[in-house]
Amino acid sequence: MEEKVIEIKNISKVYKIENFKVNALNGINLNVTKGEYVAIMGPSGSGKSTLMNIIGCLDTPTKGTYTLDSQDISKLNDNRLAEIRNKKVGFVFQTFNLLSRYSAIDNIELPLIYSKGRLPKPRREMIMDVIISVGLKGREKHRPSQMSGGERQRVAIARALINSPSIILADEPTGNLDSRTGEEIMAIFEDLNLRGSTIFLVTHELDIARHTDRILYLRDGIITGEEKIKKPISAKDTLKNMPTLEDRISKLEENKNYEKDI
Amino acid sequence: MKRIFENLKVAFKSLNSNKLRAFLTMLGIIIGVGSVVAVISIGAGAEALITQNLQSMGTNVITISPGRAEPRGEGGPMRHLEDANTETIDEGELHLEDAIALQAKATLLNEVVPVLYGRNSTISYMSWSGQVSVTGTTQDFLTVQGYKMAEGNFITESDVSNLSNVAVIGNTVAEDYFGKINPVGEIIKINGKNFVISGLLQTIGTAGFGSDPDNSIYIPITTAQNKLYGTDTVDSIIAKLKNENQLDESTAEVKSILRIQHRIMPGENNDFSVSSPTQFLETASSVLQILSITLGGIAAISLLVGGIGIMNIMFVSVTERTREIGIRKSLGAKNRDILMQFLTESIILSLLGGLLGIGFAYLISWLVKTFSGLSPLITATPIILALSFSTAIGLIFGIFPAMRAARLNPIESLRYE
């Protein structure tokens, strides 16, 4: 039997804004098994963010149960939720959310600072392991302001990986990146998934969603459809065929010359 | 322990990235702690100086002054001050005869010396002239005051009885008028009258109050009364006790002799007063203490203002770093972790301000010492007090901003721009 990482049973979320009640989620059922690569798609206002916050243990549902790694999260207090976030969830955000005054190493170290108990390996070693796995070796002393968008997102991914979480939650991870860099980031996720990580991706780009095994469509707080991708797009293959920025610039110039010639 | 270290690291990192702001925030605490410590130290220094001076005057000496209200020993120094204000002051005079009577009748006194204190008089030697304070006294003045001769002799008993025109000069006078020449035997004019210099005193050093004993001339009291100033009174009578532990008994004896001498009826107030350096010391110390506490209190208000400054900046910092707080929370920081992070920062801010403030106090003390000669006494007590006070300020004024930070909702914080 496949091991369930996420088990969501009939959860709803109601926000009270002044005297209005807003139903952000209306009975969501969702299972994610270990090692799965799932995308959730939906327009703004569909409840994507709310679902993501609940899965990421930043919020709790109004009704229903949420089990992460066979632990019921629905009724935990703030402190317990913080511990779960620290140990079991790795966040990757659209805007990277790195601390600007901190070097890559210091940013990646943050979750370790808040970890209880002994670490399996010395800190430095753990940090270097994840730095290598996202391909950032040699850039570890740089601050976010000294890095490109792709590099910043790699730091964020490394930070998400440091505590070996049960699930990686990526919220529009390519939203702020050009398409080639975005594809490079997708290649990293692909690689992590191949090595056994469970990844939950939130996006509104179908091209990005098609890299996963399964797409869930969310609208008005309910899951309206589900699509199994038989042959997911391989980011690595796409990259091979994708012209680099330099290629495209030279091509543009060729075109210009061509136009001149005519 | 690991957490404390992490918190310190985070706090220093954030202060370091905003050095000017951190310094300006600390300035309130620096000035507050600096002025509190400086004021207390200057007060302590002044007290030490007064004590030292009064002790050099001798604790075994009592002074009898004319026409002052009687200070009451039991009431303490504050009582003394109140009495001085509330009791009627009886007119009275002291005369040479009073000193003679005391010398003859008192059993608990050694030397009794009448003094006609420092009247500024014009003195001239050859073509130089100037104003110097002239004191009329008797032969025992030297012993009672503990002064020593450098050259020649002090006034003698026969000088006093013969109204001799002899003068003993202080060291400053000698330097000013004679330079390197030995002044003994030279003739100077005091208010136009010739005086032979019979002796030169060794340097005494400043006594801190009234006239400078080095810049004075001493002549027989009889000469001063009859030939220079035309008076039959004396300004005070100084007497040396046989036993300094018998201050109260000696004072009582002096009073009873003088009451008979002045024919004061029982029930009437004394027309003179008896005081000792010890009494004066107590009064001076208490006045200085009140002054120190008052000034220190005013300075402490700036500490409070500094604390409010810290609170203000910490609130700004929390708002500014809302997103950072959201990030930290999403990565597993608990409310307590955020609280400690901001609390550590404000405590470091105020503690660092306190340390710099102590440096500032040392600077003020050095300036005071350099420019006034009074050396402030920096003791451990005000330093420890100021440091713990400033740490407490960091804690008290840091707790509200830190609590606000800790309570921030992670989802909203992450969205904060």
XYZ file of C-alpha atoms in Angstrom:
679
model
C 0.000 0.000 0.000
C 1.212 3.477 -0.803
C 2.044 5.693 2.129
C -0.098 8.820 2.393
C 1.785 12.034 3.175
C -1.184 14.350 2.963
C -4.680 13.273 3.818
C -7.314 15.986 3.675
C -10.873 15.094 4.585
C -13.674 17.480 3.833
C -11.979 20.650 5.041
C -13.539 24.086 4.818
C -12.245 27.453 5.786
C -14.425 30.404 6.667
C -12.954 33.863 7.134
C -14.827 36.541 8.954
C -14.145 39.942 7.520
C -15.991 42.409 9.701
C -19.523 41.002 9.596
C -19.204 39.106 6.331
C -18.365 35.460 6.182
C -16.145 34.418 3.309
C -16.040 30.748 2.439
C -12.539 30.256 1.097
C -12.695 26.463 1.020
C -15.886 24.406 0.817
C -15.142 20.789 1.569
C -11.887 19.735 -0.003
C -10.816 16.106 -0.142
C -7.275 15.416 -1.193
C -4.629 12.745 -0.783
C -0.980 12.933 -1.721
C 1.165 9.825 -1.503
C 4.824 9.733 -0.699
C 7.036 10.624 -3.631
C 4.198 12.181 -5.611
C 4.562 15.368 -7.664
C 1.242 17.234 -7.627
C 0.206 20.600 -9.024
C -2.811 22.625 -8.067
C -4.189 25.149 -10.519
C -6.839 27.762 -10.242
C -7.580 31.419 -10.876
C -7.112 34.046 -8.172
C -9.807 33.799 -5.537
C -10.158 30.068 -6.054
C -8.838 29.286 -2.576
C -5.383 28.212 -3.733
C -3.572 30.307 -1.163
C -5.842 29.213 1.668
C -5.356 25.554 0.800
C -1.643 26.090 0.524
C -1.529 27.823 3.934
C -3.395 24.943 5.523
C -1.186 22.316 3.890
C 1.846 24.357 4.976
C 0.565 24.435 8.568
C 0.439 28.228 8.596
C -3.292 28.030 9.166
C -5.834 25.511 10.430
C -9.140 24.564 8.780
C -12.479 25.677 10.221
C -13.933 22.203 9.639
C -12.587 18.836 8.548
C -9.318 17.074 9.271
C -5.861 17.403 7.829
C -3.343 14.662 8.459
C 0.295 15.229 7.570
C 2.611 12.242 7.926
C -0.124 10.425 9.907
C -0.368 13.310 12.403
C -3.603 15.257 12.789
C -2.768 18.927 12.278
C -6.286 20.392 12.400
C -6.373 21.181 16.092
C -2.759 21.978 16.982
C -1.766 25.196 18.726
C 0.645 27.787 17.302
C 3.741 26.343 18.912
C 3.095 22.806 17.725
C 2.311 24.139 14.240
C 5.651 25.966 14.227
C 7.436 22.735 15.075
C 5.628 20.877 12.268
C 6.499 23.640 9.777
C 10.086 23.421 10.863
C 10.432 19.651 10.564
C 7.959 18.558 7.906
C 7.325 21.430 5.508
C 9.711 23.083 3.088
C 8.406 26.327 1.620
C 9.466 27.745 -1.740
C 7.839 31.103 -2.486
C 7.337 33.087 -5.658
C 9.157 36.061 -4.125
C 11.927 33.856 -2.669
C 11.490 35.355 0.832
C 15.166 35.356 1.715
C 16.566 37.598 4.429
C 18.450 40.279 2.556
C 21.120 40.885 5.205
C 22.028 37.209 5.355
C 24.369 35.271 3.104
C 23.148 32.161 1.287
C 24.599 29.989 4.045
C 22.917 32.004 6.795
C 19.581 31.913 4.973
C 19.790 28.160 4.500
C 20.744 27.754 8.155
C 17.595 29.492 9.468
C 15.373 26.390 9.854
C 18.187 24.656 11.773
C 18.228 27.525 14.297
C 14.624 26.777 15.159
C 15.034 22.977 15.239
C 14.695 21.182 18.512
C 17.020 18.365 19.426
C 20.292 17.198 17.953
C 21.044 17.506 14.285
C 21.927 14.325 12.385
C 25.108 15.902 11.030
C 27.211 18.972 11.812
C 25.470 22.139 10.599
C 28.105 23.112 8.058
C 27.996 19.674 6.481
C 24.198 19.709 6.220
C 24.265 23.146 4.624
C 26.986 22.209 2.134
C 25.034 19.067 1.149
C 21.947 21.054 0.149
C 24.015 23.780 -1.485
C 25.599 21.164 -3.719
C 22.259 19.501 -4.473
C 20.785 22.780 -5.829
C 23.977 23.627 -7.724
C 25.003 26.712 -5.734
C 28.531 25.696 -4.825
C 30.830 28.717 -4.918
C 27.980 31.191 -4.320
C 27.310 30.304 -0.691
C 28.848 33.468 0.796
C 26.841 35.810 -1.417
C 23.889 37.819 -0.231
C 20.575 37.752 -2.103
C 21.280 41.203 -3.575
C 24.416 39.809 -5.195
C 22.543 36.941 -6.855
C 20.337 36.450 -9.863
C 16.687 35.468 -9.485
C 17.452 31.853 -10.334
C 20.205 31.714 -7.755
C 17.933 33.232 -5.122
C 15.298 30.593 -5.818
C 17.964 27.904 -5.508
C 18.882 29.285 -2.082
C 15.192 29.152 -1.138
C 14.972 25.534 -2.328
C 18.117 24.635 -0.386
C 16.582 26.245 2.701
C 13.394 24.215 2.160
C 15.422 21.007 1.906
C 17.690 21.472 4.913
C 15.480 19.680 7.451
C 14.536 16.870 4.994
C 10.822 17.763 5.054
C 7.976 15.365 4.328
C 6.655 17.744 1.720
C 7.981 20.588 -0.368
C 5.410 23.311 -0.926
C 6.200 25.483 -3.929
C 3.979 28.520 -4.466
C 4.464 29.850 -8.021
C 8.196 29.121 -7.816
C 8.801 30.273 -11.379
C 6.501 33.302 -11.247
C 9.286 35.842 -10.931
C 11.753 34.171 -13.272
C 12.331 34.248 -17.019
C 11.302 31.101 -18.816
C 14.725 29.546 -19.101
C 15.589 30.138 -15.420
C 12.116 28.905 -14.525
C 12.794 25.748 -16.439
C 16.092 25.320 -14.599
C 14.223 25.565 -11.285
C 11.674 23.010 -12.562
C 14.614 20.745 -13.396
C 15.752 20.928 -9.788
C 12.260 19.940 -8.590
C 12.233 17.122 -11.111
C 15.523 15.894 -9.764
C 14.362 16.125 -6.155
C 11.196 14.208 -7.047
C 13.214 11.489 -8.725
C 15.191 11.150 -5.508
C 11.967 10.633 -3.561
C 10.756 14.067 -2.431
C 7.036 14.735 -2.311
C 6.332 18.038 -4.031
C 3.167 20.118 -3.997
C 3.186 22.861 -6.584
C 0.801 25.812 -6.816
C 0.703 27.565 -10.172
C -1.571 29.159 -12.689
C 0.594 28.280 -15.686
C -0.439 25.092 -17.382
C 3.043 24.664 -18.918
C 4.501 24.548 -15.445
C 1.751 22.319 -14.047
C 2.361 19.825 -16.830
C 5.739 18.970 -15.334
C 3.952 17.088 -12.537
C 2.233 13.715 -12.290
C -1.183 15.059 -11.438
C -3.017 18.377 -11.752
C -5.868 19.393 -9.465
C -8.166 22.179 -10.616
C -9.525 24.421 -7.922
C -12.367 26.883 -8.335
C -14.506 28.687 -5.735
C -13.092 26.628 -2.916
C -13.781 23.193 -4.354
C -11.754 20.820 -6.469
C -13.506 20.826 -9.850
C -11.312 18.407 -11.686
C -8.270 16.219 -11.643
C -5.966 15.287 -14.480
C -3.341 12.554 -14.456
C -0.405 13.432 -16.670
C 0.723 10.309 -18.411
C 3.855 11.836 -19.813
C 4.989 14.829 -17.751
C 7.159 17.428 -19.402
C 10.790 16.873 -18.526
C 12.418 20.168 -17.683
C 15.798 18.733 -18.529
C 14.738 17.816 -22.023
C 13.099 21.206 -22.523
C 16.304 22.902 -21.445
C 18.303 20.969 -24.021
C 16.131 22.292 -26.815
C 15.722 25.739 -25.330
C 17.904 28.422 -26.794
C 19.943 30.296 -24.246
C 19.507 34.023 -23.850
C 22.685 34.625 -25.857
C 21.350 32.424 -28.671
C 18.156 34.396 -28.787
C 19.934 37.730 -28.804
C 22.187 36.645 -31.652
C 19.147 35.341 -33.483
C 17.401 38.683 -33.049
C 20.408 40.442 -34.475
C 20.530 38.032 -37.398
C 16.911 38.874 -38.099
C 17.688 42.563 -38.008
C 20.552 42.089 -40.442
C 18.271 40.025 -42.597
C 15.661 42.777 -42.587
C 18.330 45.292 -43.518
C 19.473 43.094 -46.361
C 16.006 43.137 -47.818
C 22.279 28.419 25.458
C 22.378 27.810 21.737
C 19.292 30.004 21.382
C 20.824 32.829 23.388
C 23.868 32.766 21.153
C 21.716 32.755 18.016
C 19.668 35.634 19.362
C 22.800 37.640 20.110
C 24.091 36.957 16.616
C 20.815 38.054 15.040
C 20.637 41.147 17.256
C 24.163 42.274 16.418
C 23.569 41.628 12.754
C 20.500 43.816 12.721
C 22.120 46.590 14.786
C 25.190 46.408 12.602
C 23.164 46.877 9.455
C 21.663 50.070 10.882
C 24.589 51.566 12.755
C 23.560 55.211 12.706
C 20.046 54.446 13.837
C 21.319 52.151 16.573
C 23.705 54.838 17.778
C 21.056 57.564 17.773
C 18.716 55.268 19.668
C 21.420 54.554 22.197
C 22.234 58.247 22.583
C 19.392 58.752 25.054
C 20.718 55.961 27.228
C 24.316 57.109 26.782
C 23.492 60.623 27.950
C 21.212 59.341 30.709
C 23.645 56.834 32.178
C 26.573 59.186 31.584
C 25.016 62.080 33.443
C 23.668 59.978 36.307
C 27.073 58.380 36.897
C 28.903 61.696 36.405
C 26.648 63.624 38.791
C 26.953 60.986 41.491
C 30.714 60.779 40.987
C 31.212 64.545 41.095
C 29.107 64.643 44.276
C 31.195 61.876 45.816
C 34.381 63.666 44.761
C 33.218 66.933 46.322
C 32.294 65.149 49.520
C 35.695 63.487 49.674
C 37.391 66.846 49.134
C 35.407 68.518 51.912
C 36.045 65.655 54.303
C 39.732 65.800 53.529
C 39.903 69.543 54.047
C 37.969 69.490 57.275
C 40.069 66.677 58.601
C 43.183 68.659 57.806
C 41.704 71.461 59.896
C 41.599 68.975 62.709
C 38.707 67.184 64.260
C 39.948 68.133 67.716
C 39.316 71.832 67.211
C 36.181 73.755 68.118
C 35.285 77.193 66.906
C 33.389 79.726 68.953
C 31.613 82.394 66.922
C 29.694 85.401 68.100
C 25.962 85.880 67.890
C 24.846 82.746 66.170
C 21.966 80.498 67.003
C 22.970 77.444 68.882
C 23.185 74.360 66.728
C 21.825 71.347 68.522
C 24.019 68.317 68.264
C 21.256 65.730 68.739
C 19.043 67.000 65.931
C 21.439 66.085 63.177
C 22.625 68.360 60.409
C 19.196 68.967 58.890
C 17.908 70.034 62.279
C 20.798 72.425 62.457
C 19.743 74.064 59.212
C 16.125 74.366 60.291
C 17.123 75.807 63.639
C 19.263 78.378 61.950
C 16.211 79.549 60.085
C 13.614 79.421 62.808
C 15.382 80.534 65.963
C 15.967 84.149 66.654
C 19.579 85.129 66.298
C 20.838 86.923 69.349
C 23.281 89.724 68.871
C 26.587 89.133 70.546
C 30.240 89.893 70.420
C 33.412 88.077 71.359
C 36.342 89.856 72.879
C 39.932 89.105 73.675
C 38.885 88.734 77.327
C 36.669 85.787 76.416
C 39.669 83.963 75.010
C 41.718 84.819 78.083
C 38.926 83.596 80.373
C 38.604 80.339 78.457
C 42.354 79.764 78.522
C 42.387 80.360 82.265
C 39.281 78.447 83.335
C 38.696 75.635 80.877
C 40.062 72.293 81.992
C 39.303 70.382 78.817
C 40.986 72.778 76.376
C 44.607 73.149 75.377
C 45.401 76.268 73.392
C 42.734 78.950 72.972
C 43.333 81.299 70.084
C 41.363 84.451 69.268
C 41.266 85.306 65.596
C 40.426 88.457 63.678
C 39.848 86.962 60.273
C 41.152 87.871 56.890
C 40.433 91.551 56.317
C 41.584 92.538 52.865
C 44.226 95.156 53.275
C 46.565 96.994 51.012
C 50.120 95.909 51.389
C 53.138 97.281 49.664
C 56.767 96.344 49.450
C 59.103 98.729 47.658
C 57.199 99.632 44.521
C 54.812 96.660 44.514
C 51.455 96.785 46.200
C 48.269 94.765 46.258
C 45.393 93.327 48.277
C 46.099 90.544 50.717
C 44.001 89.074 53.480
C 45.416 89.933 56.935
C 44.602 87.770 59.944
C 45.178 88.890 63.496
C 45.901 86.133 65.988
C 48.133 84.945 68.822
C 51.199 82.744 69.215
C 49.267 79.483 69.542
C 47.551 79.824 66.150
C 50.398 77.868 64.545
C 49.910 74.835 66.787
C 46.128 74.856 66.633
C 46.016 75.084 62.833
C 48.920 72.683 62.413
C 50.887 75.130 60.229
C 54.668 74.965 60.024
C 57.324 77.646 59.678
C 59.591 77.679 56.668
C 61.772 80.593 57.805
C 62.026 82.718 60.957
C 59.535 82.755 63.814
C 55.783 82.993 64.234
C 54.197 85.751 66.327
C 55.360 85.488 69.955
C 53.536 86.098 73.209
C 55.465 89.338 73.737
C 54.563 90.505 70.195
C 50.925 90.173 71.225
C 51.317 91.958 74.554
C 53.516 94.704 73.051
C 51.343 95.334 69.983
C 54.446 94.744 67.853
C 54.445 95.530 64.155
C 55.554 92.069 63.062
C 54.100 90.007 60.286
C 54.300 86.345 59.280
C 53.610 85.799 55.602
C 52.186 82.873 53.687
C 54.036 81.216 50.890
C 52.065 82.785 48.044
C 52.607 86.270 49.429
C 56.337 85.574 49.662
C 56.481 84.389 46.078
C 54.424 87.296 44.801
C 56.370 90.051 46.551
C 59.832 88.671 47.218
C 60.378 85.980 44.609
C 63.558 84.157 45.575
C 64.693 86.700 48.183
C 64.401 85.597 51.807
C 61.635 87.904 53.108
C 62.498 87.532 56.804
C 63.669 90.867 58.165
C 62.252 92.849 55.251
C 59.818 95.637 55.942
C 56.406 95.819 54.276
C 53.607 98.314 54.603
C 50.128 97.173 55.640
C 47.540 99.916 55.165
C 50.457 102.331 55.213
C 52.047 101.088 58.438
C 55.465 99.453 58.541
C 55.714 95.824 59.604
C 58.828 93.687 59.974
C 58.516 90.236 58.511
C 59.452 87.825 61.257
C 58.668 84.563 59.563
C 57.525 82.667 56.491
C 55.050 79.782 56.593
C 55.437 76.534 54.712
C 52.936 75.933 51.925
C 49.635 74.925 53.503
C 47.556 74.050 50.468
C 44.075 75.233 49.825
C 41.575 74.638 52.596
C 38.717 74.938 50.179
C 36.716 77.588 52.022
C 37.116 81.264 52.536
C 40.483 82.840 52.153
C 43.568 81.057 50.927
C 45.832 80.595 53.980
C 48.916 80.747 51.729
C 47.880 84.132 50.399
C 47.550 85.647 53.864
C 49.567 87.659 56.318
C 49.406 86.935 60.060
C 49.981 89.693 62.616
C 49.454 89.944 66.395
C 45.746 90.308 67.114
C 46.314 93.258 69.412
C 48.157 95.104 66.674
C 45.345 94.322 64.221
C 42.653 95.499 66.611
C 44.296 98.707 67.785
C 46.583 99.868 65.018
C 44.905 98.686 61.804
C 41.186 98.103 62.146
C 40.152 99.885 65.266
C 37.973 97.244 66.873
C 37.864 95.527 70.242
C 36.029 92.432 69.072
C 37.376 89.191 67.636
C 35.774 87.204 64.802
C 36.135 83.841 66.439
C 37.949 81.876 69.037
C 39.539 78.596 68.083
C 40.321 76.078 70.788
C 42.084 72.776 70.714
C 40.570 69.976 72.761
C 42.687 67.974 75.183
C 40.774 64.886 74.153
C 38.915 64.795 70.847
C 36.461 62.218 72.208
C 35.210 64.747 74.720
C 33.649 67.050 72.157
C 30.310 67.331 73.943
C 31.822 67.819 77.404
C 34.259 70.420 76.117
C 31.515 72.272 74.283
C 29.429 72.321 77.468
C 32.350 73.638 79.463
C 33.019 76.407 76.939
C 29.360 77.400 77.049
C 29.174 77.601 80.828
C 32.357 79.663 81.054
C 31.202 82.056 78.332
C 27.683 82.387 79.793
C 29.215 83.547 83.057
C 31.658 85.759 81.155
C 28.783 87.316 79.163
C 26.460 87.429 82.182
C 23.697 85.501 80.500
C 20.796 84.685 82.792
C 19.477 81.135 82.981
C 16.749 80.699 80.353
C 18.258 83.271 78.035
C 19.782 82.209 74.752
C 23.500 82.143 74.177
C 24.912 85.108 72.279
C 27.628 82.931 70.778
C 27.829 79.510 69.220
C 30.204 76.612 69.383
C 30.799 74.445 66.357
C 33.204 71.765 65.279
C 34.376 70.521 61.872
C 32.563 67.256 62.547
C 29.245 69.054 62.688
C 30.045 71.034 59.620
C 31.095 67.881 57.833
C 27.748 66.275 58.515
C 25.865 69.293 57.263
C 27.986 69.623 54.148
C 27.680 65.915 53.343
C 23.943 65.908 53.679
C 23.583 69.008 51.525
C 25.800 67.421 48.889
C 23.853 64.196 49.057
C 20.568 65.995 48.538
C 22.140 67.856 45.626
C 23.485 64.638 44.109
C 20.162 62.871 44.450
C 18.256 65.794 42.943
C 20.613 66.215 39.999
C 20.879 62.452 39.565
C 17.097 62.260 39.546
C 16.875 64.868 36.824
C 19.506 62.975 34.858
C 17.548 59.761 35.378
C 14.614 61.336 33.565
C 16.753 61.442 30.437
C 17.272 57.699 30.931
C 13.527 57.289 30.877
C 13.300 59.391 27.724
C 16.059 57.234 26.245
C 14.014 54.162 27.073
C 11.009 55.596 25.282
C 13.289 56.263 22.301
C 14.262 52.604 22.291
C 10.635 51.552 22.407
C 9.818 53.859 19.534
C 12.620 52.528 17.343
C 11.809 48.944 18.230
C 8.207 49.482 17.115
C 9.490 50.911 13.839
C 11.870 48.007 13.513
C 9.096 45.464 14.075
C 6.952 47.055 11.386
C 9.880 47.295 9.028
C 10.758 43.673 9.548
C 7.242 42.271 9.395
C 8.192 40.216 6.368
C 11.299 38.876 8.078
C 9.126 37.832 11.006
C 6.763 36.071 8.587
C 9.674 34.278 6.932
C 11.098 33.189 10.249
C 7.714 31.946 11.408
C 7.138 30.016 8.196
C 10.480 28.320 8.788
C 9.448 27.200 12.260
C 10.143 30.115 14.611
C 7.758 30.080 17.548
C 6.238 33.201 19.081
C 8.722 32.840 21.907
C 11.653 32.807 19.470
C 10.532 36.059 17.859
C 9.859 37.617 21.264
C 13.344 36.721 22.460
C 14.924 37.962 19.254
C 13.473 41.457 19.598
C 13.916 41.556 23.356
C 17.578 40.624 22.977
C 17.967 43.397 20.470
C 16.488 46.075 22.721
C 18.435 44.861 25.744
C 21.670 44.919 23.783
C 20.805 48.384 22.561
C 20.281 49.697 26.077
C 23.138 47.737 27.664
C 25.531 48.951 25.000
C 24.182 52.454 25.568
C 24.822 51.973 29.273
C 28.421 50.890 28.685
C 29.067 53.810 26.368
C 27.357 56.026 28.946
C 29.883 54.937 31.553
C 32.609 55.868 29.103
C 30.860 59.217 28.709
C 30.805 59.610 32.494
C 34.557 58.979 32.611
C 34.994 61.630 29.947
C 32.945 64.156 31.939
C 34.895 63.303 35.092
C 38.142 63.783 33.250
C 36.980 67.162 31.969
C 35.857 68.223 35.447
C 39.169 67.086 36.887
C 41.170 68.880 34.225
C 39.309 72.153 34.365
C 38.212 72.467 37.994
C 40.716 70.527 40.071
C 37.881 68.629 41.741
C 38.451 64.959 41.121
C 35.164 63.045 40.763
C 35.078 59.717 42.527
C 33.689 57.013 40.237
C 32.716 54.073 42.382
C 31.270 50.692 41.449
C 27.842 51.407 42.924
C 26.584 53.983 40.409
C 28.075 51.973 37.544
C 26.346 48.755 38.575
C 23.181 50.717 39.285
C 23.254 52.461 35.912
C 23.965 49.248 34.015
C 21.202 47.295 35.692
C 18.879 50.254 35.284
C 19.602 50.536 31.576
C 19.192 46.787 31.100
C 15.887 47.006 32.888
C 14.898 49.853 30.574
C 15.734 47.692 27.557
C 13.605 44.942 29.017
C 10.655 47.131 29.982
C 10.573 49.242 26.841
C 11.479 46.323 24.602
C 8.779 43.984 25.786
C 5.855 45.704 24.076
C 7.423 45.897 20.610
C 8.705 42.325 21.029
C 5.233 41.132 21.984
C 3.769 42.825 18.972
C 6.357 41.085 16.784
C 5.709 37.710 18.359
C 1.945 37.980 17.859
C 2.127 38.813 14.160
C 0.188 36.447 11.959
C 2.652 34.570 9.715
C 0.371 34.574 6.663
C -0.253 38.308 6.767
C 3.382 39.023 7.558
C 4.536 37.056 4.531
C 2.257 39.137 2.359
C 3.508 42.429 3.891
C 5.320 44.703 1.477
